mmCIF file of C-alpha atoms in Angstrom:
data_model
loop_
_atom_site.group_PDB
_atom_site.id
_atom_site.type_symbol
_atom_site.label_atom_id
_atom_site.label_comp_id
_atom_site.label_asym_id
_atom_site.label_seq_id
_atom_site.Cartn_x
_atom_site.Cartn_y
_atom_site.Cartn_z
ATOM 1 C CA MET A 264 135.978 141.828 105.882
ATOM 2 C CA ALA A 265 135.242 138.600 107.731
ATOM 3 C CA THR A 266 133.005 136.011 106.176
ATOM 4 C CA LEU A 267 129.871 134.761 107.861
ATOM 5 C CA SER A 268 131.348 131.280 108.347
ATOM 6 C CA ALA A 269 134.468 132.728 110.006
ATOM 7 C CA ILE A 270 132.319 134.775 112.381
ATOM 8 C CA SER A 271 130.152 131.728 113.118
ATOM 9 C CA ALA A 272 133.250 129.620 113.799
ATOM 10 C CA LYS A 273 134.605 132.161 116.283
ATOM 11 C CA ALA A 274 131.252 132.259 118.072
ATOM 12 C CA GLY A 275 131.134 128.456 118.285
ATOM 13 C CA TYR A 276 128.301 128.069 115.794
ATOM 14 C CA CYS A 277 130.254 126.550 112.954
ATOM 15 C CA LYS A 278 128.120 124.553 110.573
ATOM 16 C CA ALA A 279 129.509 121.094 110.003
ATOM 17 C CA PRO A 280 130.921 120.473 106.546
ATOM 18 C CA THR A 281 128.857 118.569 104.039
ATOM 19 C CA LEU A 282 130.203 115.301 102.737
ATOM 20 C CA SER A 283 129.233 114.185 99.245
ATOM 21 C CA TRP A 284 129.890 110.986 97.394
ATOM 22 C CA LYS A 285 129.325 110.345 93.722
ATOM 23 C CA LEU A 286 128.730 106.877 92.399
ATOM 24 C CA GLN A 287 131.478 105.691 90.099
ATOM 25 C CA GLY A 288 130.823 104.128 86.737
ATOM 26 C CA SER A 289 130.227 104.978 83.141
ATOM 27 C CA ARG A 290 126.560 105.867 83.617
ATOM 28 C CA VAL A 291 126.507 108.398 86.410
ATOM 29 C CA SER A 292 123.739 110.951 86.446
ATOM 30 C CA ALA A 293 122.991 113.830 88.762
ATOM 31 C CA ARG A 294 120.405 111.675 90.556
ATOM 32 C CA ASN A 295 123.102 109.247 91.701
ATOM 33 C CA VAL A 296 124.590 111.648 94.252
ATOM 34 C CA VAL A 297 124.199 110.988 97.966
ATOM 35 C CA SER A 298 124.813 113.868 100.350
ATOM 36 C CA MET A 299 125.051 113.634 104.110
ATOM 37 C CA ALA A 300 125.937 116.242 106.729
ATOM 38 C CA THR A 301 128.042 115.531 109.786
ATOM 39 C CA THR A 302 126.649 116.332 113.187
ATOM 40 C CA ARG A 303 128.367 118.656 115.613
ATOM 41 C CA ARG A 304 128.800 115.995 118.283
ATOM 42 C CA GLY A 305 131.571 113.587 117.458
ATOM 43 C CA GLY A 306 131.400 114.156 113.705
ATOM 44 C CA LEU A 307 128.944 111.307 113.174
ATOM 45 C CA VAL A 308 127.067 111.094 109.911
ATOM 46 C CA SER A 309 123.388 111.932 110.224
ATOM 47 C CA LEU A 310 120.851 110.484 107.828
ATOM 48 C CA ARG A 311 118.010 112.590 109.223
ATOM 49 C CA SER A 312 116.497 114.603 106.476
ATOM 50 C CA PRO A 313 112.924 115.396 105.510
ATOM 51 C CA ARG A 314 113.654 113.928 102.069
ATOM 52 C CA PHE A 315 115.159 110.691 103.427
ATOM 53 C CA ARG A 316 112.558 108.303 104.768
ATOM 54 C CA VAL A 317 112.601 104.549 104.647
ATOM 55 C CA TYR A 318 109.331 102.701 104.536
ATOM 56 C CA ALA A 319 109.267 99.182 105.850
ATOM 57 C CA ALA A 320 105.919 97.618 105.124
ATOM 58 C CA LYS A 321 103.924 95.890 107.810
ATOM 59 C CA ALA A 322 104.035 92.096 107.802
ATOM 60 C CA GLU A 323 100.284 91.908 107.165
ATOM 61 C CA THR A 324 100.644 94.161 104.097
ATOM 62 C CA VAL A 325 103.411 91.951 102.697
ATOM 63 C CA SER A 326 101.246 88.877 103.349
ATOM 64 C CA LYS A 327 98.225 90.402 101.560
ATOM 65 C CA VAL A 328 100.415 91.385 98.601
ATOM 66 C CA MET A 329 101.741 87.796 98.409
ATOM 67 C CA ASP A 330 98.180 86.434 98.410
ATOM 68 C CA ILE A 331 97.116 88.834 95.641
ATOM 69 C CA VAL A 332 100.195 88.014 93.539
ATOM 70 C CA LYS A 333 99.509 84.280 93.912
ATOM 71 C CA GLN A 334 95.897 84.803 92.881
ATOM 72 C CA GLN A 335 96.649 87.107 89.918
ATOM 73 C CA LEU A 336 99.405 84.863 88.547
ATOM 74 C CA ALA A 337 97.452 81.656 89.304
ATOM 75 C CA LEU A 338 100.377 80.251 91.285
ATOM 76 C CA ALA A 339 100.076 76.986 93.177
ATOM 77 C CA ALA A 340 99.525 77.240 96.924
ATOM 78 C CA ASP A 341 102.869 75.556 97.591
ATOM 79 C CA VAL A 342 104.890 78.187 95.671
ATOM 80 C CA GLY A 343 107.161 79.853 98.181
ATOM 81 C CA LEU A 344 107.075 83.618 97.907
ATOM 82 C CA THR A 345 109.295 86.016 99.810
ATOM 83 C CA ALA A 346 109.292 89.784 100.073
ATOM 84 C CA GLU A 347 112.187 89.823 97.587
ATOM 85 C CA SER A 348 110.302 87.755 94.992
ATOM 86 C CA LYS A 349 110.331 89.543 91.648
ATOM 87 C CA PHE A 350 107.203 89.535 89.516
ATOM 88 C CA ALA A 351 109.247 88.772 86.387
ATOM 89 C CA ASP A 352 110.839 85.727 88.074
ATOM 90 C CA LEU A 353 107.325 84.465 88.842
ATOM 91 C CA GLY A 354 106.430 84.609 85.139
ATOM 92 C CA ALA A 355 104.607 87.954 85.152
ATOM 93 C CA ASP A 356 104.724 90.113 82.036
ATOM 94 C CA SER A 357 103.858 93.814 81.908
ATOM 95 C CA LEU A 358 100.118 93.119 81.588
ATOM 96 C CA ASP A 359 100.232 90.817 84.625
ATOM 97 C CA THR A 360 102.003 93.525 86.592
ATOM 98 C CA VAL A 361 99.295 96.050 85.661
ATOM 99 C CA GLU A 362 96.618 93.591 86.782
ATOM 100 C CA ILE A 363 98.476 93.031 90.076
ATOM 101 C CA VAL A 364 98.640 96.786 90.696
ATOM 102 C CA MET A 365 94.927 97.144 89.887
ATOM 103 C CA ALA A 366 94.064 94.349 92.321
ATOM 104 C CA LEU A 367 96.223 95.997 95.000
ATOM 105 C CA GLU A 368 94.480 99.348 94.394
ATOM 106 C CA GLU A 369 91.106 97.674 94.818
ATOM 107 C CA GLU A 370 92.108 95.706 97.926
ATOM 108 C CA PHE A 371 93.742 98.631 99.747
ATOM 109 C CA LYS A 372 91.466 101.355 98.313
ATOM 110 C CA ILE A 373 94.393 103.421 97.049
ATOM 111 C CA THR A 374 95.424 104.955 93.740
ATOM 112 C CA VAL A 375 98.877 104.185 92.393
ATOM 113 C CA GLU A 376 100.283 106.739 89.978
ATOM 114 C CA GLU A 377 101.579 105.334 86.676
ATOM 115 C CA ASP A 378 105.218 106.243 87.357
ATOM 116 C CA ASN A 379 105.051 104.483 90.748
ATOM 117 C CA ALA A 380 103.362 101.447 89.208
ATOM 118 C CA GLN A 381 106.152 101.051 86.660
ATOM 119 C CA SER A 382 108.797 101.034 89.406
ATOM 120 C CA ILE A 383 107.238 98.105 91.296
ATOM 121 C CA THR A 384 109.185 94.930 90.591
ATOM 122 C CA THR A 385 109.059 93.004 93.887
ATOM 123 C CA ILE A 386 106.516 92.140 96.551
ATOM 124 C CA GLN A 387 108.421 94.288 99.070
ATOM 125 C CA GLU A 388 108.367 97.329 96.769
ATOM 126 C CA ALA A 389 104.615 96.932 96.307
ATOM 127 C CA ALA A 390 104.007 96.565 100.057
ATOM 128 C CA ASP A 391 106.225 99.575 100.857
ATOM 129 C CA LEU A 392 104.368 101.727 98.338
ATOM 130 C CA ILE A 393 100.991 100.596 99.677
ATOM 131 C CA ASP A 394 101.913 101.451 103.277
ATOM 132 C CA LYS A 395 103.275 104.812 102.141
ATOM 133 C CA LEU A 396 100.063 105.641 100.258
ATOM 134 C CA VAL A 397 97.873 104.450 103.122
ATOM 135 C CA ASP A 398 99.888 106.585 105.581
ATOM 136 C CA GLN A 399 99.424 109.623 103.331
ATOM 137 C CA ASN A 400 95.665 109.107 103.087
ATOM 138 C CA PRO A 401 94.420 107.163 106.132
ATOM 139 C CA ALA A 402 90.776 107.952 105.349
ATOM 140 C CA ALA A 403 91.004 105.865 102.170
ATOM 141 C CA ALA A 404 92.175 102.803 104.098
ATOM 142 C CA ALA A 405 89.467 103.036 106.763
ATOM 143 C CA PRO A 406 86.517 100.704 106.263
ATOM 144 C CA PRO A 407 83.267 102.469 105.331
ATOM 145 C CA ALA A 408 80.985 103.222 108.285
#
């Protein structure tokens, strides 16, 4: 009895093999596995997947986040912030981070879930999350009529 994959291969419809890599180290969990499938043309690796999406925040969102962080942490105007600036490196404690997230929610008219709020450590992460939430609910970001 022939298997389905053997029949598919003979018909020219062979599914490309799946490649998997596991991160090495002493603390590897099931969440640290990256899987990618090869495409039929040329065997190139495809990163297209409905679960794999990269958000790159708009420059204006990053700028607004920087302004809010400066205001919430009472930083001097000459303090140079970048998208990679970490809240902890700027002197923020956990309460400051909560206040930053609350100010961002108010400014962008969004709601940040607690688990997402705890994962924000940099200006870029905050801006990416904001753009993602605004994209998911564009009516919330629209100014009132």
